[in-house]
mmCIF file of C-alpha atoms in Angstrom:
data_model
loop_
_atom_site.group_PDB
_atom_site.id
_atom_site.type_symbol
_atom_site.label_atom_id
_atom_site.label_comp_id
_atom_site.label_asym_id
_atom_site.label_seq_id
_atom_site.Cartn_x
_atom_site.Cartn_y
_atom_site.Cartn_z
ATOM 1 C CA MET A 190 43.716 -1.513 -83.953
ATOM 2 C CA PRO A 191 41.007 -4.455 -84.059
ATOM 3 C CA LYS A 192 41.162 -6.794 -81.065
ATOM 4 C CA VAL A 193 42.123 -9.794 -83.146
ATOM 5 C CA ASP A 194 45.006 -7.907 -84.773
ATOM 6 C CA ARG A 195 46.091 -6.858 -81.255
ATOM 7 C CA ALA A 196 45.966 -10.426 -79.869
ATOM 8 C CA GLU A 197 47.954 -11.686 -82.920
ATOM 9 C CA ARG A 198 50.430 -8.841 -82.564
ATOM 10 C CA ALA A 199 50.800 -9.715 -78.656
ATOM 11 C CA LEU A 200 51.355 -13.416 -79.650
ATOM 12 C CA GLN A 201 54.076 -12.397 -82.103
ATOM 13 C CA VAL A 202 55.866 -10.059 -79.591
ATOM 14 C CA MET A 203 55.485 -12.978 -76.908
ATOM 15 C CA SER A 204 57.090 -15.530 -79.326
ATOM 16 C CA GLY A 205 59.868 -13.017 -79.871
ATOM 17 C CA LEU A 206 60.706 -12.790 -76.114
ATOM 18 C CA GLY A 207 63.719 -14.360 -74.343
ATOM 19 C CA LYS A 208 63.015 -16.410 -71.351
ATOM 20 C CA THR A 209 63.979 -13.347 -69.032
ATOM 21 C CA GLU A 210 61.769 -11.077 -70.691
ATOM 22 C CA ALA A 211 58.817 -13.713 -70.503
ATOM 23 C CA THR A 212 59.380 -14.201 -66.747
ATOM 24 C CA LEU A 213 59.398 -10.387 -66.191
ATOM 25 C CA LEU A 214 56.141 -10.157 -68.144
ATOM 26 C CA GLN A 215 54.501 -12.924 -66.052
ATOM 27 C CA GLU A 216 55.784 -11.264 -62.958
ATOM 28 C CA LEU A 217 54.380 -7.876 -63.960
ATOM 29 C CA GLU A 218 51.036 -9.496 -64.672
ATOM 30 C CA ALA A 219 50.910 -11.195 -61.329
ATOM 31 C CA LEU A 220 51.801 -7.743 -59.712
ATOM 32 C CA GLY A 221 48.960 -6.199 -61.700
ATOM 33 C CA ARG A 222 46.577 -8.850 -60.289
ATOM 34 C CA MET A 223 47.759 -8.352 -56.935
ATOM 35 C CA VAL A 224 47.310 -4.371 -57.261
ATOM 36 C CA ALA A 225 43.686 -5.079 -58.517
ATOM 37 C CA ALA A 226 42.815 -7.350 -55.699
ATOM 38 C CA ALA A 227 44.292 -4.810 -53.132
ATOM 39 C CA LYS A 228 42.268 -2.105 -54.686
ATOM 40 C CA GLU A 229 39.068 -4.222 -54.393
ATOM 41 C CA GLU A 230 39.975 -5.203 -50.735
ATOM 42 C CA ILE A 231 40.517 -1.458 -49.816
ATOM 43 C CA ALA A 232 37.327 -0.546 -51.528
ATOM 44 C CA ALA A 233 35.600 -3.250 -49.303
ATOM 45 C CA MET A 234 37.038 -2.095 -46.201
ATOM 46 C CA ARG A 235 34.544 -1.212 -43.527
ATOM 47 C CA VAL A 236 36.037 1.881 -42.033
ATOM 48 C CA GLU A 237 32.833 3.183 -40.851
ATOM 49 C CA ASN A 238 33.736 1.858 -37.266
ATOM 50 C CA VAL A 239 36.937 3.760 -37.360
ATOM 51 C CA ASP A 240 35.362 6.804 -38.792
ATOM 52 C CA ALA A 241 32.351 6.918 -36.671
ATOM 53 C CA THR A 242 33.309 5.162 -33.334
ATOM 54 C CA HIS A 243 37.061 4.426 -32.728
ATOM 55 C CA LEU A 244 38.605 7.679 -33.559
ATOM 56 C CA PRO A 245 36.003 10.033 -32.121
ATOM 57 C CA ALA A 246 35.947 7.861 -28.901
ATOM 58 C CA ALA A 247 39.823 8.230 -28.675
ATOM 59 C CA THR A 248 39.783 12.094 -29.291
ATOM 60 C CA ASP A 249 36.770 12.272 -26.711
ATOM 61 C CA GLU A 250 38.943 10.407 -24.266
ATOM 62 C CA LEU A 251 41.858 12.523 -24.852
ATOM 63 C CA ASP A 252 39.686 15.713 -24.441
ATOM 64 C CA GLU A 253 38.640 14.258 -21.111
ATOM 65 C CA VAL A 254 42.361 13.781 -20.105
ATOM 66 C CA VAL A 255 42.932 17.412 -20.929
ATOM 67 C CA LYS A 256 39.785 18.473 -19.048
ATOM 68 C CA SER A 257 40.767 16.383 -15.847
ATOM 69 C CA THR A 258 44.308 17.651 -15.786
ATOM 70 C CA ALA A 259 42.882 21.338 -15.968
ATOM 71 C CA ASP A 260 40.456 20.771 -13.325
ATOM 72 C CA ALA A 261 43.227 19.173 -11.057
ATOM 73 C CA ALA A 262 45.579 22.032 -11.916
ATOM 74 C CA ASN A 263 42.865 24.691 -11.182
ATOM 75 C CA GLU A 264 42.151 22.894 -7.784
ATOM 76 C CA ILE A 265 45.938 22.974 -6.955
ATOM 77 C CA LEU A 266 46.021 26.757 -7.843
ATOM 78 C CA ASP A 267 42.980 27.365 -5.490
ATOM 79 C CA VAL A 268 44.895 25.996 -2.725
ATOM 80 C CA CYS A 269 48.028 27.864 -3.453
ATOM 81 C CA GLU A 270 46.078 31.101 -3.642
ATOM 82 C CA THR A 271 44.726 30.112 -0.146
ATOM 83 C CA LEU A 272 48.195 29.512 1.148
ATOM 84 C CA GLU A 273 49.403 32.907 -0.128
ATOM 85 C CA ASN A 274 46.566 34.674 1.623
ATOM 86 C CA LEU A 275 47.660 33.108 4.782
ATOM 87 C CA GLN A 276 51.225 34.577 4.458
ATOM 88 C CA PRO A 277 50.752 37.829 5.979
ATOM 89 C CA LYS A 278 49.622 36.038 9.155
ATOM 90 C CA LEU A 279 52.687 33.847 9.536
ATOM 91 C CA ALA A 280 56.068 34.560 11.119
ATOM 92 C CA PRO A 281 58.529 35.909 8.189
ATOM 93 C CA ASP A 282 60.552 32.805 7.986
ATOM 94 C CA ASP A 283 57.492 30.709 7.598
ATOM 95 C CA ALA A 284 55.730 33.091 5.232
ATOM 96 C CA GLU A 285 58.943 32.999 2.984
ATOM 97 C CA THR A 286 59.185 29.203 3.134
ATOM 98 C CA VAL A 287 55.347 29.137 2.100
ATOM 99 C CA GLY A 288 56.068 31.704 -0.701
ATOM 100 C CA VAL A 289 59.076 29.569 -2.255
ATOM 101 C CA CYS A 290 56.793 26.407 -2.021
ATOM 102 C CA VAL A 291 53.811 28.171 -3.595
ATOM 103 C CA THR A 292 56.093 29.547 -6.600
ATOM 104 C CA ARG A 293 57.571 25.986 -7.274
ATOM 105 C CA ILE A 294 53.843 24.652 -7.266
ATOM 106 C CA TYR A 295 53.074 27.372 -9.873
ATOM 107 C CA GLU A 296 55.835 26.400 -11.945
ATOM 108 C CA ALA A 297 55.083 22.713 -11.817
ATOM 109 C CA CYS A 298 51.340 23.400 -12.703
ATOM 110 C CA ALA A 299 52.603 24.491 -16.221
ATOM 111 C CA PHE A 300 52.581 20.748 -16.866
ATOM 112 C CA GLN A 301 48.786 21.103 -17.857
ATOM 113 C CA ASP A 302 49.635 23.496 -20.616
ATOM 114 C CA ILE A 303 52.483 21.302 -22.005
ATOM 115 C CA THR A 304 50.531 17.785 -21.608
ATOM 116 C CA GLY A 305 47.422 19.683 -23.220
ATOM 117 C CA GLN A 306 49.545 20.742 -26.287
ATOM 118 C CA ARG A 307 51.070 17.376 -26.606
ATOM 119 C CA ILE A 308 47.690 15.488 -26.415
ATOM 120 C CA GLY A 309 46.438 18.114 -28.948
ATOM 121 C CA LYS A 310 49.101 17.061 -31.319
ATOM 122 C CA VAL A 311 47.993 13.504 -30.946
ATOM 123 C CA VAL A 312 44.300 14.379 -31.599
ATOM 124 C CA ASN A 313 45.357 16.133 -34.779
ATOM 125 C CA ALA A 314 47.388 13.062 -35.731
ATOM 126 C CA LEU A 315 44.303 10.845 -35.195
ATOM 127 C CA LYS A 316 42.312 13.428 -37.308
ATOM 128 C CA GLN A 317 44.895 13.165 -40.112
ATOM 129 C CA ILE A 318 44.720 9.386 -40.058
ATOM 130 C CA GLU A 319 40.852 9.547 -40.272
ATOM 131 C CA GLN A 320 41.214 11.702 -43.174
ATOM 132 C CA ARG A 321 43.676 9.440 -44.973
ATOM 133 C CA VAL A 322 41.597 6.406 -44.414
ATOM 134 C CA ARG A 323 38.516 8.024 -45.912
ATOM 135 C CA GLU A 324 40.521 9.255 -48.800
ATOM 136 C CA THR A 325 42.169 5.949 -49.512
ATOM 137 C CA THR A 326 39.033 3.869 -49.206
ATOM 138 C CA GLY A 327 37.011 6.596 -51.254
ATOM 139 C CA ARG A 328 39.665 6.543 -54.013
ATOM 140 C CA TYR A 329 39.201 2.728 -54.688
ATOM 141 C CA ALA A 330 35.332 2.623 -54.242
ATOM 142 C CA PRO A 331 33.415 2.462 -57.377
ATOM 143 C CA SER A 332 31.622 5.668 -58.232
ATOM 144 C CA ALA A 333 33.316 7.713 -55.399
ATOM 145 C CA VAL A 334 34.242 11.282 -56.432
ATOM 146 C CA LEU A 335 36.498 12.841 -53.975
ATOM 147 C CA PRO A 336 36.233 16.629 -53.592
ATOM 148 C CA ALA A 337 39.443 18.468 -54.339
ATOM 149 C CA ARG A 338 41.233 19.432 -51.141
ATOM 150 C CA ALA A 339 42.556 22.737 -51.209
ATOM 151 C CA ALA A 340 45.498 23.547 -49.141
ATOM 152 C CA PRO A 341 44.460 26.001 -46.339
ATOM 153 C CA LEU A 342 46.241 29.397 -46.345
ATOM 154 C CA ARG A 343 48.280 29.617 -43.223
ATOM 155 C CA THR A 344 50.343 32.573 -41.665
ATOM 156 C CA GLU A 345 54.072 31.884 -40.569
ATOM 157 C CA GLY A 346 52.656 31.877 -36.990
ATOM 158 C CA GLU A 347 50.379 29.016 -37.891
ATOM 159 C CA ARG A 348 52.949 27.368 -39.933
ATOM 160 C CA LEU A 349 55.584 27.226 -37.086
ATOM 161 C CA ALA A 350 53.147 26.429 -34.419
ATOM 162 C CA ASN A 351 54.041 22.724 -33.677
ATOM 163 C CA GLY A 352 53.644 22.572 -29.830
ATOM 164 C CA PRO A 353 56.101 21.143 -27.497
ATOM 165 C CA GLN A 354 59.140 19.279 -29.070
ATOM 166 C CA LEU A 355 60.440 15.869 -27.992
ATOM 167 C CA ALA A 356 63.298 16.508 -25.396
ATOM 168 C CA ALA A 357 65.987 15.373 -28.030
ATOM 169 C CA ALA A 358 64.882 18.190 -30.433
ATOM 170 C CA ALA A 359 63.902 21.012 -28.003
ATOM 171 C CA SER A 360 66.375 23.942 -27.171
ATOM 172 C CA SER A 361 66.822 24.770 -23.665
ATOM 173 C CA GLN A 362 66.393 28.399 -22.353
ATOM 174 C CA ALA A 363 70.057 28.846 -22.216
ATOM 175 C CA GLU A 364 70.515 27.762 -25.947
ATOM 176 C CA ILE A 365 67.595 30.137 -26.645
ATOM 177 C CA ASP A 366 69.163 33.070 -24.727
ATOM 178 C CA ALA A 367 72.494 32.466 -26.619
ATOM 179 C CA LEU A 368 70.516 32.528 -29.862
ATOM 180 C CA LEU A 369 68.956 35.897 -29.288
ATOM 181 C CA ALA A 370 72.238 37.243 -27.750
ATOM 182 C CA SER A 371 73.989 36.338 -31.203
ATOM 183 C CA PHE A 372 71.672 38.859 -33.016
ATOM 184 C CA ASP A 373 72.604 41.763 -30.772
ATOM 185 C CA MET B 92 61.059 48.413 -13.097
ATOM 186 C CA ASP B 93 57.870 50.155 -12.944
ATOM 187 C CA LYS B 94 55.376 47.708 -10.967
ATOM 188 C CA ASN B 95 52.407 49.752 -12.081
ATOM 189 C CA THR B 96 53.087 48.798 -15.778
ATOM 190 C CA HIS B 97 49.721 47.687 -17.248
ATOM 191 C CA VAL B 98 50.526 44.091 -18.280
ATOM 192 C CA LEU B 99 48.703 41.975 -20.919
ATOM 193 C CA ILE B 100 49.081 38.218 -20.699
ATOM 194 C CA VAL B 101 47.908 36.009 -23.754
ATOM 195 C CA ASP B 102 47.503 32.331 -23.452
ATOM 196 C CA ASP B 103 44.701 29.961 -24.626
ATOM 197 C CA TYR B 104 45.107 27.801 -21.605
ATOM 198 C CA LYS B 105 43.174 29.395 -18.642
ATOM 199 C CA THR B 106 45.584 27.561 -16.146
ATOM 200 C CA MET B 107 48.580 29.202 -17.709
ATOM 201 C CA LEU B 108 47.083 32.578 -17.505
ATOM 202 C CA ARG B 109 46.355 31.956 -13.874
ATOM 203 C CA ILE B 110 49.961 30.709 -13.254
ATOM 204 C CA ILE B 111 51.550 33.888 -15.041
ATOM 205 C CA ARG B 112 49.097 36.245 -13.203
ATOM 206 C CA ASN B 113 50.026 34.916 -9.827
ATOM 207 C CA LEU B 114 53.709 34.833 -10.513
ATOM 208 C CA LEU B 115 53.344 38.407 -11.711
ATOM 209 C CA LYS B 116 51.497 39.151 -8.619
ATOM 210 C CA GLN B 117 54.566 37.781 -6.508
ATOM 211 C CA LEU B 118 56.642 40.284 -8.394
ATOM 212 C CA ASP B 119 54.282 42.980 -7.370
ATOM 213 C CA PHE B 120 52.761 43.489 -10.810
ATOM 214 C CA ASN B 121 49.220 43.916 -9.952
ATOM 215 C CA ASN B 122 47.730 45.667 -13.071
ATOM 216 C CA VAL B 123 47.308 42.781 -15.290
ATOM 217 C CA GLU B 124 44.700 41.848 -18.011
ATOM 218 C CA GLU B 125 44.232 38.708 -19.710
ATOM 219 C CA ALA B 126 43.216 37.569 -23.301
ATOM 220 C CA THR B 127 42.978 34.043 -24.813
ATOM 221 C CA ASP B 128 44.026 34.603 -28.449
ATOM 222 C CA GLY B 129 45.888 37.126 -30.598
ATOM 223 C CA GLN B 130 42.716 38.829 -31.796
ATOM 224 C CA GLU B 131 41.223 39.527 -28.261
ATOM 225 C CA ALA B 132 44.642 40.752 -27.468
ATOM 226 C CA LEU B 133 45.061 42.963 -30.389
ATOM 227 C CA SER B 134 41.703 44.435 -29.687
ATOM 228 C CA LYS B 135 42.513 45.151 -25.826
ATOM 229 C CA LEU B 136 45.967 46.444 -26.824
ATOM 230 C CA ARG B 137 44.446 49.122 -29.383
ATOM 231 C CA THR B 138 41.888 50.325 -26.681
ATOM 232 C CA GLY B 139 44.138 50.120 -23.642
ATOM 233 C CA ASN B 140 47.391 51.456 -22.370
ATOM 234 C CA PHE B 141 49.753 48.471 -21.820
ATOM 235 C CA GLY B 142 53.331 48.702 -21.200
ATOM 236 C CA LEU B 143 54.170 44.951 -21.488
ATOM 237 C CA VAL B 144 52.736 42.188 -23.528
ATOM 238 C CA ILE B 145 53.363 38.467 -22.357
ATOM 239 C CA SER B 146 52.193 35.947 -25.025
ATOM 240 C CA ASP B 147 51.837 32.296 -25.963
ATOM 241 C CA TRP B 148 52.639 31.304 -29.500
ATOM 242 C CA ASN B 149 50.164 28.446 -30.221
ATOM 243 C CA MET B 150 46.750 30.042 -30.216
ATOM 244 C CA GLU B 151 43.804 30.350 -32.612
ATOM 245 C CA PRO B 152 42.389 32.244 -34.503
ATOM 246 C CA MET B 153 45.485 34.362 -34.236
ATOM 247 C CA THR B 154 48.870 33.001 -33.015
ATOM 248 C CA GLY B 155 51.263 34.962 -30.904
ATOM 249 C CA LEU B 156 53.687 35.611 -33.809
ATOM 250 C CA ASP B 157 50.893 37.059 -35.870
ATOM 251 C CA LEU B 158 49.794 39.263 -32.858
ATOM 252 C CA LEU B 159 53.540 40.318 -32.393
ATOM 253 C CA LYS B 160 53.613 41.404 -36.221
ATOM 254 C CA GLU B 161 50.446 43.435 -35.807
ATOM 255 C CA VAL B 162 51.804 44.977 -32.661
ATOM 256 C CA ARG B 163 55.062 46.004 -34.461
ATOM 257 C CA ALA B 164 53.022 47.260 -37.537
ATOM 258 C CA ASP B 165 51.024 49.465 -35.463
ATOM 259 C CA ALA B 166 52.316 53.022 -35.093
ATOM 260 C CA LYS B 167 50.828 53.426 -31.596
ATOM 261 C CA LEU B 168 51.833 49.769 -30.266
ATOM 262 C CA LYS B 169 55.013 49.222 -32.006
ATOM 263 C CA SER B 170 57.476 49.949 -29.222
ATOM 264 C CA THR B 171 55.624 47.943 -26.571
ATOM 265 C CA PRO B 172 57.703 45.341 -24.977
ATOM 266 C CA PHE B 173 56.720 41.892 -26.138
ATOM 267 C CA ILE B 174 57.800 38.637 -24.323
ATOM 268 C CA MET B 175 56.970 35.414 -25.878
ATOM 269 C CA ILE B 176 56.305 32.552 -23.519
ATOM 270 C CA THR B 177 55.743 29.381 -25.323
ATOM 271 C CA ALA B 178 56.576 25.597 -25.833
ATOM 272 C CA GLU B 179 57.691 26.259 -29.265
ATOM 273 C CA SER B 180 61.442 25.714 -28.831
ATOM 274 C CA LYS B 181 62.940 25.239 -32.185
ATOM 275 C CA THR B 182 65.464 27.503 -33.522
ATOM 276 C CA GLU B 183 63.439 28.557 -36.497
ATOM 277 C CA ASN B 184 60.750 29.714 -34.009
ATOM 278 C CA VAL B 185 63.110 31.884 -32.140
ATOM 279 C CA VAL B 186 64.635 33.349 -35.337
ATOM 280 C CA ALA B 187 61.159 34.131 -36.667
ATOM 281 C CA ALA B 188 60.032 35.723 -33.540
ATOM 282 C CA ARG B 189 63.326 37.761 -33.403
ATOM 283 C CA ALA B 190 62.720 38.875 -36.959
ATOM 284 C CA ALA B 191 59.332 39.996 -36.034
ATOM 285 C CA GLY B 192 60.686 42.049 -33.240
ATOM 286 C CA VAL B 193 60.122 40.072 -30.089
ATOM 287 C CA SER B 194 61.763 41.522 -26.946
ATOM 288 C CA ASN B 195 62.669 38.378 -25.257
ATOM 289 C CA TYR B 196 61.611 34.596 -25.528
ATOM 290 C CA ILE B 197 60.849 32.276 -22.741
ATOM 291 C CA VAL B 198 60.545 28.429 -23.296
ATOM 292 C CA LYS B 199 57.928 26.458 -21.496
ATOM 293 C CA PRO B 200 58.111 25.006 -18.937
ATOM 294 C CA PHE B 201 59.512 28.118 -17.247
ATOM 295 C CA ASN B 202 60.394 29.226 -13.816
ATOM 296 C CA ALA B 203 59.549 32.294 -11.778
ATOM 297 C CA GLU B 204 63.345 33.557 -11.803
ATOM 298 C CA THR B 205 63.360 33.339 -15.717
ATOM 299 C CA LEU B 206 60.139 35.418 -16.026
ATOM 300 C CA ARG B 207 61.606 37.890 -13.491
ATOM 301 C CA GLU B 208 64.736 38.233 -15.312
ATOM 302 C CA LYS B 209 63.318 38.789 -18.703
ATOM 303 C CA ILE B 210 60.767 41.155 -17.568
ATOM 304 C CA GLU B 211 63.511 43.264 -15.947
ATOM 305 C CA LYS B 212 65.682 43.090 -18.985
ATOM 306 C CA VAL B 213 62.858 44.171 -21.431
ATOM 307 C CA MET B 214 61.635 46.856 -19.128
ATOM 308 C CA ALA B 215 64.999 48.307 -18.870
ATOM 309 C CA HIS B 216 65.234 48.774 -22.535
ATOM 310 C CA ALA B 217 61.770 50.111 -22.759
#
C-alpha cells in the first residue's frame, strides 16, 4: 500500500477511535519512544572499562585471596607436621593432647577448600555478568553481529557441581547418612 | 580394616589433599597416593592396585561423579570402595552419587572421626 494511502487509512482509523483507545495508542507510542531511547543509551554505554579493567581486576583480587588463604593453610599444615613429628619425644599424655589439637587444626584447615570454592562461584558469577553486559550492549550496537552461543555439553557430574551451599540449603552429614541409609 | 590398603585421594585443592593424607596417616594408612582430577585418578587406578578411593566431586576436567561412573563401568575397578568427600550437599547430588554406586558420602567440612567411621564402614563391606 502506498505511503499516502497508509497515512489516510491511519487517519480514518484514528478518527474512528474512542478516547480510551486513542489514549492507549498515545501511551504505546510513548513507550515505543522510550524503548528506542533505551536501546540507543545501551548501545552508547562505555562498557570497555567494565570488560577490560573492573571485572578482571575483581577476579584477580579474588584469585589472590584464594592464593593467600592457601599459603596460610599450608604454613599452618607445616607447623602441624612439625608438632606431629615431636610426638614420639613427648610424655604419652602430652603426645595425645598434641595429637588431638593437631587433628582439630587439620579439620579447621579445610576452610581453605570451602572458601576457595565459594570465591570460585563469585568469580564465575562475575564472568557471567561480563558476558551478559557484552551481549546486551552488542545487541543494540549498530552493525554488531553476535556469534551464536552454543550450549556446552556437560556431564551429570558437571551439571550437579555447584560448590558449597548456603547454610540454609545445605544438608548435614546426619541428613546425608539418613538419606543413604534409606536406600539400603 | 587393612591399614596397608593402597588409597587414592583425589582433590583439586592441594591443601585438602594434604589434610586428608595427614588424617589418613593418623589412622595408620601410609600407603597413599594423590591425584588432582578425575582423569589423573582414572589413569592411576588403571595402572595401580588401589583398595580405596576418596574423591572430591567438583574438579576439572573430570568430576568425581564422572570418575565414579568410570570406575563402576570398568570390569577391573568396579568393586573398589569409593568415598565421595565434597562440599556438594544437595539431596540431588547424594542421590546421583548413590545411583552411580558411591560407597559412602562425606560432606565438607568434615571431621577426622567421620572420615574414620566411613572408611571402616566401606572397608568392612569390601
